[in-house]
């Protein structure tokens, strides 16, 4: 298995995607092209036009988690049990699915030097999480310290994912923002070619401290996450050595990623809690509803639109991403 490093150059983000150069041009001599054949006569009444397509509606897709008062996942609701609002205006749900969709998962593991005493337990918990994925799910493994490494590209092969997790070694500082940026870009490449390829996309990131070495700012990565269809789950381990100085900023960052995308943020006090947390995330991903609606807002201004999803059952709570950016011309 090949370990792929992704580096960041000062002043620009450089994502190394594959061997070779994209768009390389050959310098070999070119054979002169034969003269073009005379064009066929065209009807004067039918001028040539480039086809133009523009949808009359903009479809907004949502992944929705529903829990009861005991925080148990509720999976028995029907389409009529949901009410969706965009900027306070009720929307008509046009698509509903409560069956489990396959998942494309990016699993991020902090391997900075401060993780040394936690990494073995973190590895075992992550492996347990991978083993709970279904056969048609795919996942990739990314570790990050002062650099970001894609240890395993997207695959459904569990042994390959487990091997990649066991290869993680603690070293260096923390570049969480860089890792999130790269993970979001990698998930964007996972595109459905048929209806059977449609996947729910998620990031699960484990870190134990504040970002200290990223070149991509937090605001840029958060904006990218809000423009994606990715659900982000964050796990921030409060180490004994962090105290009151090092963790508050990290906690804010991890909470923002989760809240804006409809995921959850977890803050265990030690690595022994990781197995239970990964199990909760796996259960949640298997319990979500897929909804979609056609926005009643006709403006194409690119502005942020706030989304609220509720159920008709007062004792239940629904959670999804907090909004999206409207379309532009």
PDB file of C-alpha atoms in Angstrom, residues 79-296:
ATOM      1  CA  UNK A  79     -42.393  11.844   5.238  1.00  0.00           C
ATOM      2  CA  UNK A  80     -45.464  13.516   6.726  1.00  0.00           C
ATOM      3  CA  UNK A  81     -43.791  13.602  10.150  1.00  0.00           C
ATOM      4  CA  UNK A  82     -41.236  16.221   9.005  1.00  0.00           C
ATOM      5  CA  UNK A  83     -41.607  19.971   8.579  1.00  0.00           C
ATOM      6  CA  UNK A  84     -38.813  21.941   6.854  1.00  0.00           C
ATOM      7  CA  UNK A  85     -38.298  25.710   7.006  1.00  0.00           C
ATOM      8  CA  UNK A  86     -35.882  27.831   4.978  1.00  0.00           C
ATOM      9  CA  UNK A  87     -35.393  31.342   6.370  1.00  0.00           C
ATOM     10  CA  UNK A  88     -38.681  30.874   8.240  1.00  0.00           C
ATOM     11  CA  UNK A  89     -40.656  29.845   5.149  1.00  0.00           C
ATOM     12  CA  UNK A  90     -42.178  26.368   5.129  1.00  0.00           C
ATOM     13  CA  UNK A  91     -40.955  24.153   2.284  1.00  0.00           C
ATOM     14  CA  UNK A  92     -42.535  21.149   0.553  1.00  0.00           C
ATOM     15  CA  UNK A  93     -40.554  17.936   0.997  1.00  0.00           C
ATOM     16  CA  UNK A  94     -40.248  16.327  -2.439  1.00  0.00           C
ATOM     17  CA  UNK A  95     -37.979  13.379  -1.601  1.00  0.00           C
ATOM     18  CA  UNK A  96     -37.888  11.084   1.429  1.00  0.00           C
ATOM     19  CA  UNK A  97     -35.889   7.960   2.167  1.00  0.00           C
ATOM     20  CA  UNK A  98     -35.412   6.208   5.486  1.00  0.00           C
ATOM     21  CA  UNK A  99     -33.480   3.207   4.190  1.00  0.00           C
ATOM     22  CA  UNK A 100     -29.743   3.121   4.827  1.00  0.00           C
ATOM     23  CA  UNK A 101     -27.724   4.673   2.028  1.00  0.00           C
ATOM     24  CA  UNK A 102     -24.131   3.564   1.463  1.00  0.00           C
ATOM     25  CA  UNK A 103     -21.517   5.810   3.058  1.00  0.00           C
ATOM     26  CA  UNK A 104     -18.339   7.446   1.761  1.00  0.00           C
ATOM     27  CA  UNK A 105     -16.334   8.081   4.936  1.00  0.00           C
ATOM     28  CA  UNK A 106     -13.125   9.991   5.542  1.00  0.00           C
ATOM     29  CA  UNK A 107     -11.503   8.945   8.824  1.00  0.00           C
ATOM     30  CA  UNK A 108      -8.990  11.512  10.128  1.00  0.00           C
ATOM     31  CA  UNK A 109      -6.570  10.684  12.955  1.00  0.00           C
ATOM     32  CA  UNK A 110      -4.374  13.209  14.752  1.00  0.00           C
ATOM     33  CA  UNK A 111      -0.867  11.748  14.965  1.00  0.00           C
ATOM     34  CA  UNK A 112       0.904  14.755  16.486  1.00  0.00           C
ATOM     35  CA  UNK A 113       3.486  14.077  19.212  1.00  0.00           C
ATOM     36  CA  UNK A 114       0.950  14.781  21.970  1.00  0.00           C
ATOM     37  CA  UNK A 115      -1.045  11.711  20.851  1.00  0.00           C
ATOM     38  CA  UNK A 116       1.761   9.301  21.737  1.00  0.00           C
ATOM     39  CA  UNK A 117       0.158   7.985  24.940  1.00  0.00           C
ATOM     40  CA  UNK A 118      -3.304   7.733  23.341  1.00  0.00           C
ATOM     41  CA  UNK A 119      -2.575   6.442  19.865  1.00  0.00           C
ATOM     42  CA  UNK A 120      -2.768   2.701  20.505  1.00  0.00           C
ATOM     43  CA  UNK A 121      -6.250   2.968  22.016  1.00  0.00           C
ATOM     44  CA  UNK A 122      -7.244   5.410  19.259  1.00  0.00           C
ATOM     45  CA  UNK A 123      -6.112   2.904  16.632  1.00  0.00           C
ATOM     46  CA  UNK A 124      -8.113   0.057  18.147  1.00  0.00           C
ATOM     47  CA  UNK A 125     -11.239   2.222  18.435  1.00  0.00           C
ATOM     48  CA  UNK A 126     -10.906   3.373  14.818  1.00  0.00           C
ATOM     49  CA  UNK A 127     -10.459  -0.229  13.654  1.00  0.00           C
ATOM     50  CA  UNK A 128     -13.597  -1.217  15.560  1.00  0.00           C
ATOM     51  CA  UNK A 129     -15.434   1.599  13.788  1.00  0.00           C
ATOM     52  CA  UNK A 130     -14.212   0.471  10.356  1.00  0.00           C
ATOM     53  CA  UNK A 131     -15.349  -3.086  11.079  1.00  0.00           C
ATOM     54  CA  UNK A 132     -18.900  -1.808  11.580  1.00  0.00           C
ATOM     55  CA  UNK A 133     -19.085  -0.406   8.053  1.00  0.00           C
ATOM     56  CA  UNK A 134     -21.326  -2.294   5.667  1.00  0.00           C
ATOM     57  CA  UNK A 135     -19.960  -4.118   2.594  1.00  0.00           C
ATOM     58  CA  UNK A 136     -21.080  -1.393   0.170  1.00  0.00           C
ATOM     59  CA  UNK A 137     -19.595   1.445   2.266  1.00  0.00           C
ATOM     60  CA  UNK A 138     -16.231   2.930   1.321  1.00  0.00           C
ATOM     61  CA  UNK A 139     -13.699   4.752   3.496  1.00  0.00           C
ATOM     62  CA  UNK A 140     -10.317   6.422   3.375  1.00  0.00           C
ATOM     63  CA  UNK A 141      -7.740   6.888   6.146  1.00  0.00           C
ATOM     64  CA  UNK A 142      -5.923  10.213   6.641  1.00  0.00           C
ATOM     65  CA  UNK A 143      -3.445  11.019   9.389  1.00  0.00           C
ATOM     66  CA  UNK A 144      -2.153  14.465  10.206  1.00  0.00           C
ATOM     67  CA  UNK A 145       0.626  15.993  12.273  1.00  0.00           C
ATOM     68  CA  UNK A 146       2.510  18.943  10.799  1.00  0.00           C
ATOM     69  CA  UNK A 147       1.776  17.324   7.427  1.00  0.00           C
ATOM     70  CA  UNK A 148      -1.174  15.388   6.028  1.00  0.00           C
ATOM     71  CA  UNK A 149      -0.937  11.832   4.693  1.00  0.00           C
ATOM     72  CA  UNK A 150      -3.566   9.865   2.816  1.00  0.00           C
ATOM     73  CA  UNK A 151      -2.654   6.417   4.114  1.00  0.00           C
ATOM     74  CA  UNK A 152      -5.421   4.631   2.237  1.00  0.00           C
ATOM     75  CA  UNK A 153      -7.562   5.850  -0.634  1.00  0.00           C
ATOM     76  CA  UNK A 154     -11.300   5.128  -0.690  1.00  0.00           C
ATOM     77  CA  UNK A 155     -11.920   1.402  -0.581  1.00  0.00           C
ATOM     78  CA  UNK A 156     -14.406  -1.116   0.753  1.00  0.00           C
ATOM     79  CA  UNK A 157     -11.590  -3.506   1.701  1.00  0.00           C
ATOM     80  CA  UNK A 158     -11.573  -3.666   5.511  1.00  0.00           C
ATOM     81  CA  UNK A 159      -8.101  -5.258   5.865  1.00  0.00           C
ATOM     82  CA  UNK A 160      -6.554  -2.416   3.839  1.00  0.00           C
ATOM     83  CA  UNK A 161      -8.237   0.183   6.064  1.00  0.00           C
ATOM     84  CA  UNK A 162      -7.111  -1.595   9.243  1.00  0.00           C
ATOM     85  CA  UNK A 163      -3.531  -1.835   7.974  1.00  0.00           C
ATOM     86  CA  UNK A 164      -3.520   1.896   7.246  1.00  0.00           C
ATOM     87  CA  UNK A 165      -4.788   2.724  10.742  1.00  0.00           C
ATOM     88  CA  UNK A 166      -2.072   0.594  12.350  1.00  0.00           C
ATOM     89  CA  UNK A 167       0.588   2.449  10.340  1.00  0.00           C
ATOM     90  CA  UNK A 168      -0.067   5.740  12.142  1.00  0.00           C
ATOM     91  CA  UNK A 169       2.901   6.995  14.167  1.00  0.00           C
ATOM     92  CA  UNK A 170       2.958  10.025  16.536  1.00  0.00           C
ATOM     93  CA  UNK A 171       5.190  12.871  15.409  1.00  0.00           C
ATOM     94  CA  UNK A 172       5.267  16.649  14.952  1.00  0.00           C
ATOM     95  CA  UNK A 173       2.623  19.325  15.486  1.00  0.00           C
ATOM     96  CA  UNK A 174      -1.103  19.582  14.572  1.00  0.00           C
ATOM     97  CA  UNK A 175      -2.461  20.685  11.175  1.00  0.00           C
ATOM     98  CA  UNK A 176      -6.174  20.008  11.619  1.00  0.00           C
ATOM     99  CA  UNK A 177      -7.374  22.670   9.159  1.00  0.00           C
ATOM    100  CA  UNK A 178      -5.116  21.303   6.405  1.00  0.00           C
ATOM    101  CA  UNK A 179      -6.425  17.783   7.004  1.00  0.00           C
ATOM    102  CA  UNK A 180     -10.055  18.895   6.926  1.00  0.00           C
ATOM    103  CA  UNK A 181      -9.482  20.861   3.722  1.00  0.00           C
ATOM    104  CA  UNK A 182      -7.918  17.874   1.972  1.00  0.00           C
ATOM    105  CA  UNK A 183     -10.595  15.478   3.227  1.00  0.00           C
ATOM    106  CA  UNK A 184     -13.393  17.705   1.907  1.00  0.00           C
ATOM    107  CA  UNK A 185     -11.663  17.961  -1.470  1.00  0.00           C
ATOM    108  CA  UNK A 186     -11.202  14.186  -1.626  1.00  0.00           C
ATOM    109  CA  UNK A 187     -14.874  13.551  -0.820  1.00  0.00           C
ATOM    110  CA  UNK A 188     -15.887  15.953  -3.566  1.00  0.00           C
ATOM    111  CA  UNK A 189     -14.318  13.523  -6.048  1.00  0.00           C
ATOM    112  CA  UNK A 190     -16.667  10.739  -4.915  1.00  0.00           C
ATOM    113  CA  UNK A 191     -19.502  11.359  -7.350  1.00  0.00           C
ATOM    114  CA  UNK A 192     -22.420   9.146  -8.253  1.00  0.00           C
ATOM    115  CA  UNK A 193     -22.655   8.011 -11.871  1.00  0.00           C
ATOM    116  CA  UNK A 194     -25.940   6.141 -11.336  1.00  0.00           C
ATOM    117  CA  UNK A 195     -28.717   6.279  -8.745  1.00  0.00           C
ATOM    118  CA  UNK A 196     -27.191   3.174  -7.167  1.00  0.00           C
ATOM    119  CA  UNK A 197     -23.941   5.088  -6.498  1.00  0.00           C
ATOM    120  CA  UNK A 198     -25.531   7.770  -4.316  1.00  0.00           C
ATOM    121  CA  UNK A 199     -23.738   7.877  -0.967  1.00  0.00           C
ATOM    122  CA  UNK A 200     -24.062   9.778   2.274  1.00  0.00           C
ATOM    123  CA  UNK A 201     -20.722  11.526   2.877  1.00  0.00           C
ATOM    124  CA  UNK A 202     -19.146  11.925   6.307  1.00  0.00           C
ATOM    125  CA  UNK A 203     -15.915  12.940   7.995  1.00  0.00           C
ATOM    126  CA  UNK A 204     -14.941  11.597  11.419  1.00  0.00           C
ATOM    127  CA  UNK A 205     -11.961  13.471  12.862  1.00  0.00           C
ATOM    128  CA  UNK A 206     -10.046  12.753  16.065  1.00  0.00           C
ATOM    129  CA  UNK A 207      -7.732  15.382  17.575  1.00  0.00           C
ATOM    130  CA  UNK A 208      -6.353  16.199  21.006  1.00  0.00           C
ATOM    131  CA  UNK A 209      -5.444  19.854  20.738  1.00  0.00           C
ATOM    132  CA  UNK A 210      -5.321  23.199  19.033  1.00  0.00           C
ATOM    133  CA  UNK A 211      -4.208  23.553  15.415  1.00  0.00           C
ATOM    134  CA  UNK A 212      -0.620  24.799  15.457  1.00  0.00           C
ATOM    135  CA  UNK A 213       0.738  24.373  11.928  1.00  0.00           C
ATOM    136  CA  UNK A 214      -1.967  24.694   9.246  1.00  0.00           C
ATOM    137  CA  UNK A 215      -1.587  27.173   6.416  1.00  0.00           C
ATOM    138  CA  UNK A 216      -5.266  27.068   5.488  1.00  0.00           C
ATOM    139  CA  UNK A 217      -7.290  29.316   7.838  1.00  0.00           C
ATOM    140  CA  UNK A 218     -10.211  27.927   9.809  1.00  0.00           C
ATOM    141  CA  UNK A 219     -12.718  30.293   8.144  1.00  0.00           C
ATOM    142  CA  UNK A 220     -11.825  29.004   4.676  1.00  0.00           C
ATOM    143  CA  UNK A 221     -12.200  25.360   5.684  1.00  0.00           C
ATOM    144  CA  UNK A 222     -15.494  26.009   7.483  1.00  0.00           C
ATOM    145  CA  UNK A 223     -16.845  27.778   4.392  1.00  0.00           C
ATOM    146  CA  UNK A 224     -15.840  24.780   2.267  1.00  0.00           C
ATOM    147  CA  UNK A 225     -17.598  22.433   4.702  1.00  0.00           C
ATOM    148  CA  UNK A 226     -20.776  24.525   4.628  1.00  0.00           C
ATOM    149  CA  UNK A 227     -20.790  24.381   0.819  1.00  0.00           C
ATOM    150  CA  UNK A 228     -20.459  20.588   0.812  1.00  0.00           C
ATOM    151  CA  UNK A 229     -22.931  17.786   1.478  1.00  0.00           C
ATOM    152  CA  UNK A 230     -20.617  16.294   4.108  1.00  0.00           C
ATOM    153  CA  UNK A 231     -21.607  15.569   7.725  1.00  0.00           C
ATOM    154  CA  UNK A 232     -18.700  16.171  10.108  1.00  0.00           C
ATOM    155  CA  UNK A 233     -18.258  14.337  13.409  1.00  0.00           C
ATOM    156  CA  UNK A 234     -15.476  15.594  15.647  1.00  0.00           C
ATOM    157  CA  UNK A 235     -13.799  13.980  18.647  1.00  0.00           C
ATOM    158  CA  UNK A 236     -11.639  16.218  20.818  1.00  0.00           C
ATOM    159  CA  UNK A 237      -9.710  14.475  23.585  1.00  0.00           C
ATOM    160  CA  UNK A 238      -9.098  16.755  26.540  1.00  0.00           C
ATOM    161  CA  UNK A 239      -5.617  15.702  27.570  1.00  0.00           C
ATOM    162  CA  UNK A 240      -4.317  16.325  31.092  1.00  0.00           C
ATOM    163  CA  UNK A 241      -1.593  18.621  29.776  1.00  0.00           C
ATOM    164  CA  UNK A 242      -3.932  20.993  27.903  1.00  0.00           C
ATOM    165  CA  UNK A 243      -5.511  22.698  30.900  1.00  0.00           C
ATOM    166  CA  UNK A 244      -7.422  25.920  30.334  1.00  0.00           C
ATOM    167  CA  UNK A 245      -4.998  27.437  27.848  1.00  0.00           C
ATOM    168  CA  UNK A 246      -4.674  25.058  24.926  1.00  0.00           C
ATOM    169  CA  UNK A 247      -8.096  23.476  24.423  1.00  0.00           C
ATOM    170  CA  UNK A 248     -10.814  26.187  24.279  1.00  0.00           C
ATOM    171  CA  UNK A 249      -9.928  27.239  20.724  1.00  0.00           C
ATOM    172  CA  UNK A 250      -9.758  23.618  19.596  1.00  0.00           C
ATOM    173  CA  UNK A 251     -13.136  22.955  21.217  1.00  0.00           C
ATOM    174  CA  UNK A 252     -14.692  25.924  19.400  1.00  0.00           C
ATOM    175  CA  UNK A 253     -13.309  24.760  16.037  1.00  0.00           C
ATOM    176  CA  UNK A 254     -14.494  21.176  16.476  1.00  0.00           C
ATOM    177  CA  UNK A 255     -17.955  22.295  17.597  1.00  0.00           C
ATOM    178  CA  UNK A 256     -18.328  24.621  14.602  1.00  0.00           C
ATOM    179  CA  UNK A 257     -17.447  21.936  12.071  1.00  0.00           C
ATOM    180  CA  UNK A 258     -20.006  19.565  13.604  1.00  0.00           C
ATOM    181  CA  UNK A 259     -22.855  22.015  14.221  1.00  0.00           C
ATOM    182  CA  UNK A 260     -22.769  23.658  10.799  1.00  0.00           C
ATOM    183  CA  UNK A 261     -22.871  20.340   8.954  1.00  0.00           C
ATOM    184  CA  UNK A 262     -25.415  18.506  11.123  1.00  0.00           C
ATOM    185  CA  UNK A 263     -22.938  16.232  12.875  1.00  0.00           C
ATOM    186  CA  UNK A 264     -21.924  15.970  16.535  1.00  0.00           C
ATOM    187  CA  UNK A 265     -18.922  16.979  18.606  1.00  0.00           C
ATOM    188  CA  UNK A 266     -17.634  14.681  21.346  1.00  0.00           C
ATOM    189  CA  UNK A 267     -15.183  15.625  24.092  1.00  0.00           C
ATOM    190  CA  UNK A 268     -13.987  12.575  26.027  1.00  0.00           C
ATOM    191  CA  UNK A 269     -11.516  12.956  28.874  1.00  0.00           C
ATOM    192  CA  UNK A 270      -9.441   9.997  27.738  1.00  0.00           C
ATOM    193  CA  UNK A 271      -8.817   7.495  24.961  1.00  0.00           C
ATOM    194  CA  UNK A 272     -10.692   4.728  26.803  1.00  0.00           C
ATOM    195  CA  UNK A 273     -13.973   6.412  25.797  1.00  0.00           C
ATOM    196  CA  UNK A 274     -13.217   6.368  22.069  1.00  0.00           C
ATOM    197  CA  UNK A 275     -14.662   2.936  21.322  1.00  0.00           C
ATOM    198  CA  UNK A 276     -18.082   3.950  22.671  1.00  0.00           C
ATOM    199  CA  UNK A 277     -17.976   7.258  20.751  1.00  0.00           C
ATOM    200  CA  UNK A 278     -17.131   5.619  17.431  1.00  0.00           C
ATOM    201  CA  UNK A 279     -20.019   3.203  18.072  1.00  0.00           C
ATOM    202  CA  UNK A 280     -22.405   6.131  18.609  1.00  0.00           C
ATOM    203  CA  UNK A 281     -21.296   7.710  15.333  1.00  0.00           C
ATOM    204  CA  UNK A 282     -21.755   4.428  13.454  1.00  0.00           C
ATOM    205  CA  UNK A 283     -25.254   4.038  14.926  1.00  0.00           C
ATOM    206  CA  UNK A 284     -26.175   7.584  13.944  1.00  0.00           C
ATOM    207  CA  UNK A 285     -24.999   7.213  10.367  1.00  0.00           C
ATOM    208  CA  UNK A 286     -27.124   4.067  10.093  1.00  0.00           C
ATOM    209  CA  UNK A 287     -30.212   5.847  11.483  1.00  0.00           C
ATOM    210  CA  UNK A 288     -30.489   8.990   9.363  1.00  0.00           C
ATOM    211  CA  UNK A 289     -33.259  10.064   7.012  1.00  0.00           C
ATOM    212  CA  UNK A 290     -32.610  11.559   3.578  1.00  0.00           C
ATOM    213  CA  UNK A 291     -34.901  14.485   2.695  1.00  0.00           C
ATOM    214  CA  UNK A 292     -34.973  16.956  -0.173  1.00  0.00           C
ATOM    215  CA  UNK A 293     -37.041  19.977  -1.098  1.00  0.00           C
ATOM    216  CA  UNK A 294     -37.260  22.512  -3.912  1.00  0.00           C
ATOM    217  CA  UNK A 295     -36.563  25.944  -2.454  1.00  0.00           C
ATOM    218  CA  UNK A 296     -39.364  28.491  -2.698  1.00  0.00           C
TER     219      UNK A 296
END
